[in-house]
Short mmCIF file of C-alpha atoms in Angstrom, two decimals:
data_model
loop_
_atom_site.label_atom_id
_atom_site.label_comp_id
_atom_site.label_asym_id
_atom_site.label_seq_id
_atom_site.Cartn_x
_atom_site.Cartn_y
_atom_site.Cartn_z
CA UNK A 1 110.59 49.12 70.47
CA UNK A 2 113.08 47.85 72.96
CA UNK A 3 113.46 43.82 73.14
CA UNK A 4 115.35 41.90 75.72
CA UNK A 5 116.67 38.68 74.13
CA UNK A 6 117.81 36.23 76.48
CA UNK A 7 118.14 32.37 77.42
CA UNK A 8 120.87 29.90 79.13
CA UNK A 9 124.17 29.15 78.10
CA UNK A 10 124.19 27.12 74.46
CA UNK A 11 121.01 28.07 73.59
CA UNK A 12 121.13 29.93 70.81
CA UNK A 13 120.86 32.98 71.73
CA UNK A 14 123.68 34.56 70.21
CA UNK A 15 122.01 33.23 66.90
CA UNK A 16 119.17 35.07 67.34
CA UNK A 17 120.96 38.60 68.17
CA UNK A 18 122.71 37.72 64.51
CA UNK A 19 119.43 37.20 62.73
CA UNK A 20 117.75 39.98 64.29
CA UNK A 21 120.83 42.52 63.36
CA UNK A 22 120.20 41.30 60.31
CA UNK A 23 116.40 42.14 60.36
CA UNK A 24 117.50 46.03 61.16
CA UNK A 25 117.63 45.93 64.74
CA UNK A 26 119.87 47.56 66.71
CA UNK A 27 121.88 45.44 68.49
CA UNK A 28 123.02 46.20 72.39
CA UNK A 29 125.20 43.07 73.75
CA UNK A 30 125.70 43.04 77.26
CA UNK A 31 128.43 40.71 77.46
CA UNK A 32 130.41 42.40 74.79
CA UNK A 33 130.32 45.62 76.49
CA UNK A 34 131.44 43.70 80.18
CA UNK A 35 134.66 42.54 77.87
CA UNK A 36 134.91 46.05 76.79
CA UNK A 37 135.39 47.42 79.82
CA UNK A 38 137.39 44.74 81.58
CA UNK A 39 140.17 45.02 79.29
CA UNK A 40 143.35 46.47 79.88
CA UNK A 41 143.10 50.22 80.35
CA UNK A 42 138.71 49.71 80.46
CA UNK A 43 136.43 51.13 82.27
CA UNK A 44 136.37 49.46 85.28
CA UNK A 45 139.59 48.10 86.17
CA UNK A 46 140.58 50.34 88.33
CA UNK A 47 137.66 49.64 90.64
CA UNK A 48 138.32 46.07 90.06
CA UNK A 49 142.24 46.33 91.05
CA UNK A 50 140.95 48.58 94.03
CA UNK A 51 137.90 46.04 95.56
CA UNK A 52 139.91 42.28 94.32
CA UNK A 53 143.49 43.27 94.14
CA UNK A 54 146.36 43.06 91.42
CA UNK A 55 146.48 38.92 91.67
CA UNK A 56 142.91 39.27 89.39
CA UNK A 57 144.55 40.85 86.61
CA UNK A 58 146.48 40.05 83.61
CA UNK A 59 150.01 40.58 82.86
CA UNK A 60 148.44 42.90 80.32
CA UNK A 61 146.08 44.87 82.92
CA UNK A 62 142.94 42.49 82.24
CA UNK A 63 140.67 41.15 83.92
CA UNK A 64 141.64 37.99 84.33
CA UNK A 65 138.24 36.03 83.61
CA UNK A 66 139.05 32.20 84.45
CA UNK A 67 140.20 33.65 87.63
CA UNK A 68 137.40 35.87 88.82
CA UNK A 69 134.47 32.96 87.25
CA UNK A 70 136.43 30.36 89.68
CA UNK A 71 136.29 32.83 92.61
CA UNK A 72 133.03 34.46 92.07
CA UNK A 73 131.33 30.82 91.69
CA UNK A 74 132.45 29.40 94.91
CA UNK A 75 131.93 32.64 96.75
CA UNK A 76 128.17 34.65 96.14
CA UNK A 77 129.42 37.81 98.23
CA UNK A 78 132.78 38.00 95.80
CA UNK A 79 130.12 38.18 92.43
CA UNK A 80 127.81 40.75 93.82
CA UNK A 81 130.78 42.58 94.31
CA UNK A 82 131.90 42.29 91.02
CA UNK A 83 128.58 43.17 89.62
CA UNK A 84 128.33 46.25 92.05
CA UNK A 85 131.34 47.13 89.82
CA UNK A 86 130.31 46.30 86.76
CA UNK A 87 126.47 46.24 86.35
CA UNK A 88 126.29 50.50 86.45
CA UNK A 89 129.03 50.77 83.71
CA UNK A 90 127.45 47.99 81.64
CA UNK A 91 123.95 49.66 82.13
CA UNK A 92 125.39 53.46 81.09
CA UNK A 93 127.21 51.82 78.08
CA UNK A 94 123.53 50.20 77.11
CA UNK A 95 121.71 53.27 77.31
CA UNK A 96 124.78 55.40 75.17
CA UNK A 97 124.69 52.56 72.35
CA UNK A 98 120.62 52.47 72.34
CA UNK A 99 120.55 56.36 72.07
CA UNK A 100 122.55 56.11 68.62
CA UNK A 101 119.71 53.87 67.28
CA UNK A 102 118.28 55.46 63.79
CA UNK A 103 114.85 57.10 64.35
CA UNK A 104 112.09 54.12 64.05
CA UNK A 105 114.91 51.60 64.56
CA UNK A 106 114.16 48.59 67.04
CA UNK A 107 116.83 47.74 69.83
CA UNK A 108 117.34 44.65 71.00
CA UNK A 109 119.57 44.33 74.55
CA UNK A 110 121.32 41.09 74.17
CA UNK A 111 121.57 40.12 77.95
CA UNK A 112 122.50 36.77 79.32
CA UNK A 113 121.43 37.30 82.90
CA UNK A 114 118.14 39.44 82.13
CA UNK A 115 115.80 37.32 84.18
CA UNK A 116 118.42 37.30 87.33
CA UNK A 117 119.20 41.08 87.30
CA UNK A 118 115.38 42.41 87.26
CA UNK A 119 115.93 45.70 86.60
CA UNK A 120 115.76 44.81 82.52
CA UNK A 121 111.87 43.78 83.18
CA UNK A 122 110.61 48.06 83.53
CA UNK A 123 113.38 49.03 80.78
CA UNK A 124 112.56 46.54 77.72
CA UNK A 125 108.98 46.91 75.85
CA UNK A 126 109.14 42.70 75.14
CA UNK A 127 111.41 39.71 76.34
CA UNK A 128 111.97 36.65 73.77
CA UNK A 129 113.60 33.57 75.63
CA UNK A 130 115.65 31.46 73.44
CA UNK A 131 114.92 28.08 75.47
CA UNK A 132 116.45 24.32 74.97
CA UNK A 133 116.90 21.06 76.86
CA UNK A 134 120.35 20.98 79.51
CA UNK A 135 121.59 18.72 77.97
CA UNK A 136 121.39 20.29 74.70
CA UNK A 137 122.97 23.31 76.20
CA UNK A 138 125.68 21.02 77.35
CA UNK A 139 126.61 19.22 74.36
CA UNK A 140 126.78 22.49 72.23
CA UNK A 141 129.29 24.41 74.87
CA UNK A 142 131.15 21.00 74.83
CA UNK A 143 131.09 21.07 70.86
CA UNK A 144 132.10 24.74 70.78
CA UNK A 145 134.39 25.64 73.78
CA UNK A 146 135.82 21.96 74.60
CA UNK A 147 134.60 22.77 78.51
CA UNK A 148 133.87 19.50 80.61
CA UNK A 149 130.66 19.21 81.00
CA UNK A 150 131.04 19.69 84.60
CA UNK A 151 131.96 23.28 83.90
CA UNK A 152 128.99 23.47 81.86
CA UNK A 153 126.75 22.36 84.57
CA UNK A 154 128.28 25.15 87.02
CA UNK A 155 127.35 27.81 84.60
CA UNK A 156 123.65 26.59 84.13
CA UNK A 157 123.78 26.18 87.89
CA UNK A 158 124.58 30.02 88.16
CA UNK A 159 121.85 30.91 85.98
CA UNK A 160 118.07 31.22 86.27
CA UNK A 161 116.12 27.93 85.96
CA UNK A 162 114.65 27.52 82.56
CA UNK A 163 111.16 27.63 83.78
CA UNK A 164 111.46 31.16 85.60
CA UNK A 165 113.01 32.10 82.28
CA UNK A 166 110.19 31.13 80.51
CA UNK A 167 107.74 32.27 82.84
CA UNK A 168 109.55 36.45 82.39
CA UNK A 169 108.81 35.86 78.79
CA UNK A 170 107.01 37.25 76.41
CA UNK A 171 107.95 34.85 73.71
CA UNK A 172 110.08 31.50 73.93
CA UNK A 173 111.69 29.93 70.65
CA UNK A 174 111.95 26.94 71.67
CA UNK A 175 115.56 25.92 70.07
CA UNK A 176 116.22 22.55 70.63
CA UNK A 177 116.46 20.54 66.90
CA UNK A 178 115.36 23.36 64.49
CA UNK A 179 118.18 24.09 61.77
CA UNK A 180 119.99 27.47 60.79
CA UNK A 181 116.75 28.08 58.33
CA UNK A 182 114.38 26.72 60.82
CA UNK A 183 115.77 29.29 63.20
CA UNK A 184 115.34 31.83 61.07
CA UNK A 185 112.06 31.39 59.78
CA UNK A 186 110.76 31.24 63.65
CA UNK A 187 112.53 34.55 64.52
CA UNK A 188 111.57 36.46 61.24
CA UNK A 189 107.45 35.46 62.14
CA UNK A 190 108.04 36.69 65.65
CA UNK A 191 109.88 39.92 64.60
CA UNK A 192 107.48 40.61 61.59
CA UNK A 193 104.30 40.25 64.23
CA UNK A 194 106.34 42.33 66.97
CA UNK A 195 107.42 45.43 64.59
CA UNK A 196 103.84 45.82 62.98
CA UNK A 197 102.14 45.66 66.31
CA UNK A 198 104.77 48.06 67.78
CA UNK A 199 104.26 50.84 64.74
CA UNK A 200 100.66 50.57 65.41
#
């Protein structure tokens, strides 16, 4: 079985990836492997140096991130560059990590921007939304990063609406005042119900 977890910024969703790695599943991050690869010497920094030139990388040979985010927000032809870049290397990287899952062994894609891409829809067997208010989103990126909540708000802004999340899912926990425990209970259910149907 092959799950795309997903859900907006401070929602819990890296939570879930946690409990479900610890359920046995095999655990594909997206955004991980985009930091792989954009580090100095990675995968795709010379394309990166080639289409945005040397001013977006680190003394180091980075990608410089707070850089590219405050160009590729204020300019939509500048990020689908970027993901013209990056979105084949992240989706070979995917495939090579899910191939060394054990025989039997559930994967679960961890991707932030599942809904917006499209192309996860035909290559994941289920989709579980992790879903909570804005403004709960907002306070816990506040709590955790110390961002303004203006930068907060431009992030949500970039990313799906929480209703067309919901709407590409096939499950929605619905995290908005549930506890660590709480959390966990929800996710085991789902994943219990998921893994039996699946091995059907």
């Amino acid at each position: 079985m092959r799950v795309g977890l997903t859900g907006g910024i401070g929602s819990g969703k890296s939570t879930v990836a946690s409990i479900l790695l610890g359920l046995g599943a095999r655990l594909v991050d997206t955004d991980a492997i985009a930091r792989t690869i954009a580090e100095p010497g990675g995968a795709a920094i010379p394309a990166l140096e080639a289409e945005f030139g040397p001013s977006i990388l680190t003394a180091e040979g980075g990608l410089d991130r707070a850089r590219m985010r405050e160009l590729v927000f204020s300019d939509v032809p500048a990020r689908k560059r970027l993901e013209a870049i990056l979105h084949p290397l992240i989706g070979a990287e995917c495939e090579r990590q899910a191939a060394s899952a054990a025989p039997g062994q559930a994967v679960v894609f961890d991707v932030p921007l599942l809904v917006e891409s499209k192309r996860w829809r035909a290559i994941v067997d289920r989709v579980l939304v992790i879903d909570a208010s804005e403004q709960t989103q907002i306070d816990r990126v506040m709590a955790r990063s110390g961002w303004s909540s203006d930068a907060v708000r431009a992030v949500i802004a970039q990313q799906a609406d929480r209703a067309l999340r919901r709407a590409a899912a096939d499950a929605v926990i619905y995290n908005e005042s549930l506890d660590l425990a709480e959390l966990s209970l929800a996710v085991r259910g789902l994943w219990e119900r998921w893994t039996t149907a699946s091995a059907r």
